[in-house]
mmCIF file of C-alpha atoms in Angstrom:
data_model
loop_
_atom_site.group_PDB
_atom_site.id
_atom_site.type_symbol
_atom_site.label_atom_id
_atom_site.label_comp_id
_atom_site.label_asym_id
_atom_site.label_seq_id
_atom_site.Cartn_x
_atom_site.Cartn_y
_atom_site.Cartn_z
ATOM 1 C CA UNK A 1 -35.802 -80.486 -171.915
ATOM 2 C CA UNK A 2 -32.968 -78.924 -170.307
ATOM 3 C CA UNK A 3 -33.488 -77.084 -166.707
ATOM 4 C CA UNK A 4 -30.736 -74.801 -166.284
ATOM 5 C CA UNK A 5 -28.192 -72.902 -168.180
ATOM 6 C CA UNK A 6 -25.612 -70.797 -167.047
ATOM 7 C CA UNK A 7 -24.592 -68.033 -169.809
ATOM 8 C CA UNK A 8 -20.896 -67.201 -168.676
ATOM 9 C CA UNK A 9 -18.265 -69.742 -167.142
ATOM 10 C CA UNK A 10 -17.301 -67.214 -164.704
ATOM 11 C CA UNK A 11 -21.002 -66.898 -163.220
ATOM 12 C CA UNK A 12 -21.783 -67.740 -160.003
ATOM 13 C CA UNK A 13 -25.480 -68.075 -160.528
ATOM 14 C CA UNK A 14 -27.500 -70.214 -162.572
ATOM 15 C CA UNK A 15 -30.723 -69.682 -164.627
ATOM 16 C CA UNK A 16 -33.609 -71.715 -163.917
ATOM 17 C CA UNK A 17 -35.442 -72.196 -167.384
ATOM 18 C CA UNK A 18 -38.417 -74.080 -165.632
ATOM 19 C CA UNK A 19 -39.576 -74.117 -162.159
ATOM 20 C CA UNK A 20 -37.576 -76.216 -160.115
ATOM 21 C CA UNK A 21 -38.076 -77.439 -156.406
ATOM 22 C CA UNK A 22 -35.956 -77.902 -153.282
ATOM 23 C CA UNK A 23 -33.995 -81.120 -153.204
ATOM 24 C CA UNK A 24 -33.634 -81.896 -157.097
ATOM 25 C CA UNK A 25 -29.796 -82.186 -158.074
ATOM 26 C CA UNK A 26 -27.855 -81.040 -161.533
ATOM 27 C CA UNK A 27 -24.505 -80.949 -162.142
ATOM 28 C CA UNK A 28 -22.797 -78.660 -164.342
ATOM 29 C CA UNK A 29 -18.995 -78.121 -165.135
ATOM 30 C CA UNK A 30 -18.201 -81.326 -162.649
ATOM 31 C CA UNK A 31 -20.250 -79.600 -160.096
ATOM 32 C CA UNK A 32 -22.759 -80.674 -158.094
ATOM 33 C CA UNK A 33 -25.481 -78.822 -157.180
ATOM 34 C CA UNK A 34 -28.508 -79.726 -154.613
ATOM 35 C CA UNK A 35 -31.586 -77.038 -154.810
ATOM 36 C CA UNK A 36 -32.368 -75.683 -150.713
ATOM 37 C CA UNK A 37 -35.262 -73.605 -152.072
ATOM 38 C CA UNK A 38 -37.746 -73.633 -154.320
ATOM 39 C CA UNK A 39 -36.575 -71.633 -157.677
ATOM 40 C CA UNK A 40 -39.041 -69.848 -160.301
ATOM 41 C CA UNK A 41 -38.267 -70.426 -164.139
ATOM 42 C CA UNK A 42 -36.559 -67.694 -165.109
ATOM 43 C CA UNK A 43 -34.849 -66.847 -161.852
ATOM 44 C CA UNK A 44 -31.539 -67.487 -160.859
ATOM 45 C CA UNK A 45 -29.801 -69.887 -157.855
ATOM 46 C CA UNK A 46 -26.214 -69.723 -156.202
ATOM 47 C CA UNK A 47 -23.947 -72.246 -157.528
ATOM 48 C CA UNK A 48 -21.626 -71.896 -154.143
ATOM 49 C CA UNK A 49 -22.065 -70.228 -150.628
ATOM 50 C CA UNK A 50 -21.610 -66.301 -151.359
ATOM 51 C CA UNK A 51 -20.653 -64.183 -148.059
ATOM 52 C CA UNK A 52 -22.323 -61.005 -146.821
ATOM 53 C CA UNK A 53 -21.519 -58.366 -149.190
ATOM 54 C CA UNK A 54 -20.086 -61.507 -151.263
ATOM 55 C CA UNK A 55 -20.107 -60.313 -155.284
ATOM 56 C CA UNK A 56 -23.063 -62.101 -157.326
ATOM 57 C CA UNK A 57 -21.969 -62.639 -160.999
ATOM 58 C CA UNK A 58 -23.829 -63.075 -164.383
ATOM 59 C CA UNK A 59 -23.092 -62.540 -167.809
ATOM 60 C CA UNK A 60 -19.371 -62.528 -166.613
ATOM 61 C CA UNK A 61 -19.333 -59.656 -164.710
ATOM 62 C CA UNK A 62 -20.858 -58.142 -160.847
ATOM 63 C CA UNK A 63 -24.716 -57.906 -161.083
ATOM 64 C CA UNK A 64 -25.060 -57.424 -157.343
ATOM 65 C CA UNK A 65 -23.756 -57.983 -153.522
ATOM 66 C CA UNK A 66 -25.293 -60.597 -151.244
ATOM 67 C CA UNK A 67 -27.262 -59.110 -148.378
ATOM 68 C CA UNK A 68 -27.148 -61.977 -146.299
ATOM 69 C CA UNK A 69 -25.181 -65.285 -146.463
ATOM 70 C CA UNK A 70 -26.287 -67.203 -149.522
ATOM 71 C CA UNK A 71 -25.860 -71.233 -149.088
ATOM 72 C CA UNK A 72 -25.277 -73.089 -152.467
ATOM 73 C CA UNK A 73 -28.687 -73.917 -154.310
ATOM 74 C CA UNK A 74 -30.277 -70.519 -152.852
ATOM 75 C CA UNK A 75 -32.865 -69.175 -155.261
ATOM 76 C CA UNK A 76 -31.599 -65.417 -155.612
ATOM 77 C CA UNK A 77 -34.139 -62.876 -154.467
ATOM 78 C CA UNK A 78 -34.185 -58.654 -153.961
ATOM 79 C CA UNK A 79 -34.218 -60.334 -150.241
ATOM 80 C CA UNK A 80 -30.679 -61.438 -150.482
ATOM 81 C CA UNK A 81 -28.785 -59.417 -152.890
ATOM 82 C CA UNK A 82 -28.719 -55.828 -153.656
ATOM 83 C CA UNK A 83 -27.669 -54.193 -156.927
ATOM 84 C CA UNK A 84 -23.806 -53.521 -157.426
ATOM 85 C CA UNK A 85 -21.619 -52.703 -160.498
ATOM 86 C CA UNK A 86 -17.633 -52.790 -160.929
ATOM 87 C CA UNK A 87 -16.172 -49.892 -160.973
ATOM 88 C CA UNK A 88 -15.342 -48.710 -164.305
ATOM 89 C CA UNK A 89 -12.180 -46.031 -165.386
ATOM 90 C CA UNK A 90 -10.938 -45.121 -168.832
ATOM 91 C CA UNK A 91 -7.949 -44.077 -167.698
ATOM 92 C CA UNK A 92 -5.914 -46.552 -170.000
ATOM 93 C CA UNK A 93 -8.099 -45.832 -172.918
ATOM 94 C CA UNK A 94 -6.763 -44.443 -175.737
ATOM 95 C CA UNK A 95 -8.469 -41.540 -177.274
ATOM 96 C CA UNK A 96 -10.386 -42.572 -180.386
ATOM 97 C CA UNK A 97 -9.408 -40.208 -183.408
ATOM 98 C CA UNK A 98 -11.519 -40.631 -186.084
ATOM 99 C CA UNK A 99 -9.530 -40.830 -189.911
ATOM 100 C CA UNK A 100 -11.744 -39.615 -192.893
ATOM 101 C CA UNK A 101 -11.834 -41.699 -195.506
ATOM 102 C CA UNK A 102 -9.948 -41.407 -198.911
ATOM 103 C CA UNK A 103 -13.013 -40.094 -201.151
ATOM 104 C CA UNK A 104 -10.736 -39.114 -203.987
ATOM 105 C CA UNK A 105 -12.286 -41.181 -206.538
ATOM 106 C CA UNK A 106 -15.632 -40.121 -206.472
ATOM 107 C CA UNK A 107 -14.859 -36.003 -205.857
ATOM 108 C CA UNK A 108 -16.134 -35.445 -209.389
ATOM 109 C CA UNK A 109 -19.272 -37.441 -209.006
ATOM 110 C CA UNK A 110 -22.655 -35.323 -208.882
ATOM 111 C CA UNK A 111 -26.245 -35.698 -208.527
ATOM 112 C CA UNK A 112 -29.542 -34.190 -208.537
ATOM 113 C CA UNK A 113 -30.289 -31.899 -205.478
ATOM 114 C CA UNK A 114 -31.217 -28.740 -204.012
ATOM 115 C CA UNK A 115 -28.400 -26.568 -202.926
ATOM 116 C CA UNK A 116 -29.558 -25.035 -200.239
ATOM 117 C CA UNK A 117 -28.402 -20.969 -198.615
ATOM 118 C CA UNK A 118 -26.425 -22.721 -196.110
ATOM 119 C CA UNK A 119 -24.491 -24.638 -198.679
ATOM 120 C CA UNK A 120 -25.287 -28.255 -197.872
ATOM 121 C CA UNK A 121 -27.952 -30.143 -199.852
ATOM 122 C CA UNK A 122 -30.691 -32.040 -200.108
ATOM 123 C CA UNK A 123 -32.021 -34.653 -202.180
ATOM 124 C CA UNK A 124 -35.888 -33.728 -201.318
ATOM 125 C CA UNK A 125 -37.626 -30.800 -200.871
ATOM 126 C CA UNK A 126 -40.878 -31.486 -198.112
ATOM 127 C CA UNK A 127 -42.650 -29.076 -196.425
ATOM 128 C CA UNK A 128 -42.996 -29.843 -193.122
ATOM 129 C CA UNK A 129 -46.180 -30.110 -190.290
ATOM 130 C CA UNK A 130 -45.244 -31.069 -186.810
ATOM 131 C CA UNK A 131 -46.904 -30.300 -183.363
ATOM 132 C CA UNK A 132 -45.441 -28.982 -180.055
ATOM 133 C CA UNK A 133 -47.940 -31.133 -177.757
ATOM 134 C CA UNK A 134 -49.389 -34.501 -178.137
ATOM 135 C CA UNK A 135 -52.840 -33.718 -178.203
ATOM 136 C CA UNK A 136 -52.665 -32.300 -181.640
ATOM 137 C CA UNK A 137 -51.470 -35.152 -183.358
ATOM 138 C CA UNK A 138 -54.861 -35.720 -184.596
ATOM 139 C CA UNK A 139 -55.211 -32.135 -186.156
ATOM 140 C CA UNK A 140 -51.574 -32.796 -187.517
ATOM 141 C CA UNK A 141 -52.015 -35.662 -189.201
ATOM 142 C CA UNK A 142 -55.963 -34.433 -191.098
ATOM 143 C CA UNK A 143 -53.867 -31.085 -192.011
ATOM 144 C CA UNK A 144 -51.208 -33.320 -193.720
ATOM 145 C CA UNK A 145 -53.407 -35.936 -195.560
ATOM 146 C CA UNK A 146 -55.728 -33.049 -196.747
ATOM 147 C CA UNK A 147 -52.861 -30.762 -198.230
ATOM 148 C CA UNK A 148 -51.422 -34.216 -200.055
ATOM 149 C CA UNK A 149 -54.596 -34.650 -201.876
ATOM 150 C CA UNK A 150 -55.765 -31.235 -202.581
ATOM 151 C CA UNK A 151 -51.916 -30.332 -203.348
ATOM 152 C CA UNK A 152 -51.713 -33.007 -206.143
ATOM 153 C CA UNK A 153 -48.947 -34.830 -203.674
ATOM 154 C CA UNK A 154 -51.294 -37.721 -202.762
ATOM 155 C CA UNK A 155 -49.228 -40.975 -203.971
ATOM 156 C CA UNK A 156 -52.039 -43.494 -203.290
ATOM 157 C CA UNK A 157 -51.736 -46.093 -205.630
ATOM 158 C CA UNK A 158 -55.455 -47.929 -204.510
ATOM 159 C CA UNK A 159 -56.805 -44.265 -205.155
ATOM 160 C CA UNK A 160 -55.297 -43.334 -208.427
ATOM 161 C CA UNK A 161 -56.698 -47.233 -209.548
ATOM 162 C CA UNK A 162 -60.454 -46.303 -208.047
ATOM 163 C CA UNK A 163 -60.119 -42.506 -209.600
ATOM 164 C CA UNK A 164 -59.105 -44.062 -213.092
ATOM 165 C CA UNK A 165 -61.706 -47.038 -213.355
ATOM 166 C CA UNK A 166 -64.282 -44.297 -212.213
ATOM 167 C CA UNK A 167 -63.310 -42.061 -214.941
ATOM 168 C CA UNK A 168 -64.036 -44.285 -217.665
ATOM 169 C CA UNK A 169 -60.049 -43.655 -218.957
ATOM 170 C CA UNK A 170 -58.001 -45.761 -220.233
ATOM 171 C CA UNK A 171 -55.298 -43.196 -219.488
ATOM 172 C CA UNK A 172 -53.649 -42.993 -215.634
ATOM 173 C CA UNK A 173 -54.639 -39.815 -213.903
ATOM 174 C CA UNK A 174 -52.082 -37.697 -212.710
ATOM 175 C CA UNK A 175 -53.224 -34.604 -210.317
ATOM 176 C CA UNK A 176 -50.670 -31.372 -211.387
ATOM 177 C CA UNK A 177 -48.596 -30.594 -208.420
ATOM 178 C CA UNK A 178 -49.561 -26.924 -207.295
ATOM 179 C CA UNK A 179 -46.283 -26.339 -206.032
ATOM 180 C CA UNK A 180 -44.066 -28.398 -208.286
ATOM 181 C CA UNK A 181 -40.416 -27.195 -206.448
ATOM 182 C CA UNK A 182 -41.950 -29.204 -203.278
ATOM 183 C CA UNK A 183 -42.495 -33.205 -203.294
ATOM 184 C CA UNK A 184 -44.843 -33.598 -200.442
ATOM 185 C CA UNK A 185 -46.029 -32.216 -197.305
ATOM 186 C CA UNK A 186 -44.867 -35.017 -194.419
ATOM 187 C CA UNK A 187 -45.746 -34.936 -190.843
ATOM 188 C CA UNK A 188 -44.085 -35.940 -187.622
ATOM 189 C CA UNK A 189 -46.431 -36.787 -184.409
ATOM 190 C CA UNK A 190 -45.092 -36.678 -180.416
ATOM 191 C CA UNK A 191 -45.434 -38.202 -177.419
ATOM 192 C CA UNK A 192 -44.707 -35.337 -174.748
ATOM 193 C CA UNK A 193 -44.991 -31.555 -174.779
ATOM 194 C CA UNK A 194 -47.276 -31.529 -171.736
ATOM 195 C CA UNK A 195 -46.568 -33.012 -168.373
ATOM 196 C CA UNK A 196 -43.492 -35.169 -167.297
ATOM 197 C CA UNK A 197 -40.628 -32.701 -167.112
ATOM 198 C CA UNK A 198 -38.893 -30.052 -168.761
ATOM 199 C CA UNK A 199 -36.130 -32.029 -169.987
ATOM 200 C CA UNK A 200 -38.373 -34.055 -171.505
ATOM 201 C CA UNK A 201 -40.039 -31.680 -173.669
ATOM 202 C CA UNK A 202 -36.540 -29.877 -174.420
ATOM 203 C CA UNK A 203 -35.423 -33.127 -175.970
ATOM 204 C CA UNK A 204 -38.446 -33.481 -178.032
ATOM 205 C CA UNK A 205 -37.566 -29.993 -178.891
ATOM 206 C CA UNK A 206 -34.101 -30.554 -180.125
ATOM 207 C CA UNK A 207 -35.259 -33.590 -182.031
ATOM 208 C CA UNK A 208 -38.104 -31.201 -183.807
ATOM 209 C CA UNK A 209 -35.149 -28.691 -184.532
ATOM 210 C CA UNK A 210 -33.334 -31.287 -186.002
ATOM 211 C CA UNK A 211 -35.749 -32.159 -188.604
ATOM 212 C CA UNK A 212 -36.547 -28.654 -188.979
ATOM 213 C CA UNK A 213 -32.863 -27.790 -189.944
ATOM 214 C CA UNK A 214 -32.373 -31.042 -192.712
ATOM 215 C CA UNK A 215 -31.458 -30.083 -196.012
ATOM 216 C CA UNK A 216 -34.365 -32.324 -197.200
ATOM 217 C CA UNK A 217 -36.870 -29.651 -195.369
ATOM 218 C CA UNK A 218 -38.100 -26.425 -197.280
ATOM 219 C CA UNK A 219 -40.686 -25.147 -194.616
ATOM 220 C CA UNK A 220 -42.815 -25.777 -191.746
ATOM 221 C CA UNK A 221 -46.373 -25.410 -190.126
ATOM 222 C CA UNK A 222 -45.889 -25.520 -186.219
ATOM 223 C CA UNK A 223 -49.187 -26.457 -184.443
ATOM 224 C CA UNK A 224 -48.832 -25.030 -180.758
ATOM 225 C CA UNK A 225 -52.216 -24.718 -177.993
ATOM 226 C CA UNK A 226 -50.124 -21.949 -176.165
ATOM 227 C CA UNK A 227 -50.818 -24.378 -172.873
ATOM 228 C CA UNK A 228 -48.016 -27.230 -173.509
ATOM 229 C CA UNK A 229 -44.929 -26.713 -171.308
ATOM 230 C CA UNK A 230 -42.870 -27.121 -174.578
ATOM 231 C CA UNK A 231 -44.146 -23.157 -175.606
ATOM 232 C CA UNK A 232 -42.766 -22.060 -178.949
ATOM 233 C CA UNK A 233 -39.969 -19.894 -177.942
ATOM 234 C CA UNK A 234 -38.439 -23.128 -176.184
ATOM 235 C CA UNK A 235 -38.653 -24.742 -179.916
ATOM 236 C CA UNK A 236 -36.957 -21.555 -181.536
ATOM 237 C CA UNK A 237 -34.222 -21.608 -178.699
ATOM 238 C CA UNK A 238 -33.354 -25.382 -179.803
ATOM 239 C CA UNK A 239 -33.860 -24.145 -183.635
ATOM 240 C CA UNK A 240 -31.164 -21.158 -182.599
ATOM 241 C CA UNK A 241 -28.533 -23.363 -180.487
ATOM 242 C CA UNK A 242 -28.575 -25.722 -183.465
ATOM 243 C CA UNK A 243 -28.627 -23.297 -186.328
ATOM 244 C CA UNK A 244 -28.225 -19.542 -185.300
ATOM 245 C CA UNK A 245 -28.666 -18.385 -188.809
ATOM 246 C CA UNK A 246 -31.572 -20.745 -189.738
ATOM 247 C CA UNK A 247 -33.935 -18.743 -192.162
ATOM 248 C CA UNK A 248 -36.641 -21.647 -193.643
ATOM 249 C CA UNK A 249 -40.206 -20.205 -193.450
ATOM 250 C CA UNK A 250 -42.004 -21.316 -190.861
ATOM 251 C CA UNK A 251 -45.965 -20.737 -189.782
#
């Protein structure tokens, strides 16, 4: 089984893929290398002596400054190096300009979809159940799987099987849609919108707004406790900066 690998020629550390022990000798690239410490699998050793403030490489690039002298066949430690990157600049970048592509050929294509007030469109029309706060995820998801069924938008294909052999029918059972212009009722769950900081739940926020503002979206339920940092007007702030003349219902 091999011992060590080192992932870029320009490295000057080495990757210990089983635990190795002071005094055992590779060599790699013509090089020669005698272990002074004991090294962990997984961790890395000097393959020469590195300076104070010396620059440790891996992957081909800085990782980190030595701390200390390191001697060749040093297990590297947070006692002898300390993080560093290279300096980066874009100064001699080139602006990226993006070119649309030629879509010519298909400009007199069409297909089905809802045209919404804004002008775009969508190719689904889902109402919409989402909470502001983790803890009512729960409530969230029950509101969503009982509206499916009693709504006729269930698509459970192990219940329609157990509702048709029950029924004594040969023929499938359908439940009518009670709102046929809307294909479902989907909900999205979160992971913040109490605690941590305010950033955080403005993010979650913006992400909300975002599905809130898709063309595949007709509506929305908005479950909020009133308690959650991430209150309701900080949702219809993100709605506004996104979409100031957004106009979907919304409970």
């Amino acid at each position: 089984m091999q011992k060590i690998l080192r992932i870029d020629s320009n490295d000057n550390l080495i990757v210990a893929l089983k635990d190795l022990h002071a005094g055992e000798s590779f060599s790699w690239d013509d090089d020669n290398i005698t272990l002074v410490t004991d090294v962990k699998a997984k961790h890395k050793f000097a393959t020469q002596d590195i300076p104070l403030d010396g620059i440790v490489s891996m992957y081909g690039t800085p990782v980190g400054k030595a701390t200390r002298p390191i001697v060749k066949g040093e297990a590297i430690t947070v006692d002898n190096i300390r993080h560093y990157a290279a300096p980066v600049t874009l100064e001699d970048v080139e602006p990226y300009h993006w070119q649309a592509p030629d879509v010519s050929e298909w400009s007199t294509r069409t297909f089905k979809g809802y045209v919404r007030d804004d002008g775009r469109v969508g190719t689904a029309s889902y109402w919409l159940v989402f909470p502001l706060v983790f803890c009512e995820n729960r409530n969230v998801s029950k509101l969503t799987n009982a509206l499916n069924d009693a709504l006729g938008y269930t698509n459970n294909s192990l219940k329609k099987f157990a509702l048709n052999l029950t029924s004594g029918s040969d023929e499938l059972i359908e439940t009518a849609r009670m709102f046929p212009h809307i294909e479902g009722v989907r909900c999205i769950t979160v992971t913040s919108g109490c605690g941590g900081a305010t950033s955080d739940c403005e993010t979650m926020c913006d992400v909300l707004a975002a599905y809130a503002d898709h063309p595949n979206v007709i509506g929305m339920t908005v479950f909020s406790l009133g308690c959650e940092k991430a209150q309701q007007k900080m949702f219809k702030d993100a709605l506004a900066r996104r979409n100031p003349e957004f106009d979907k219902p919304a409970l």
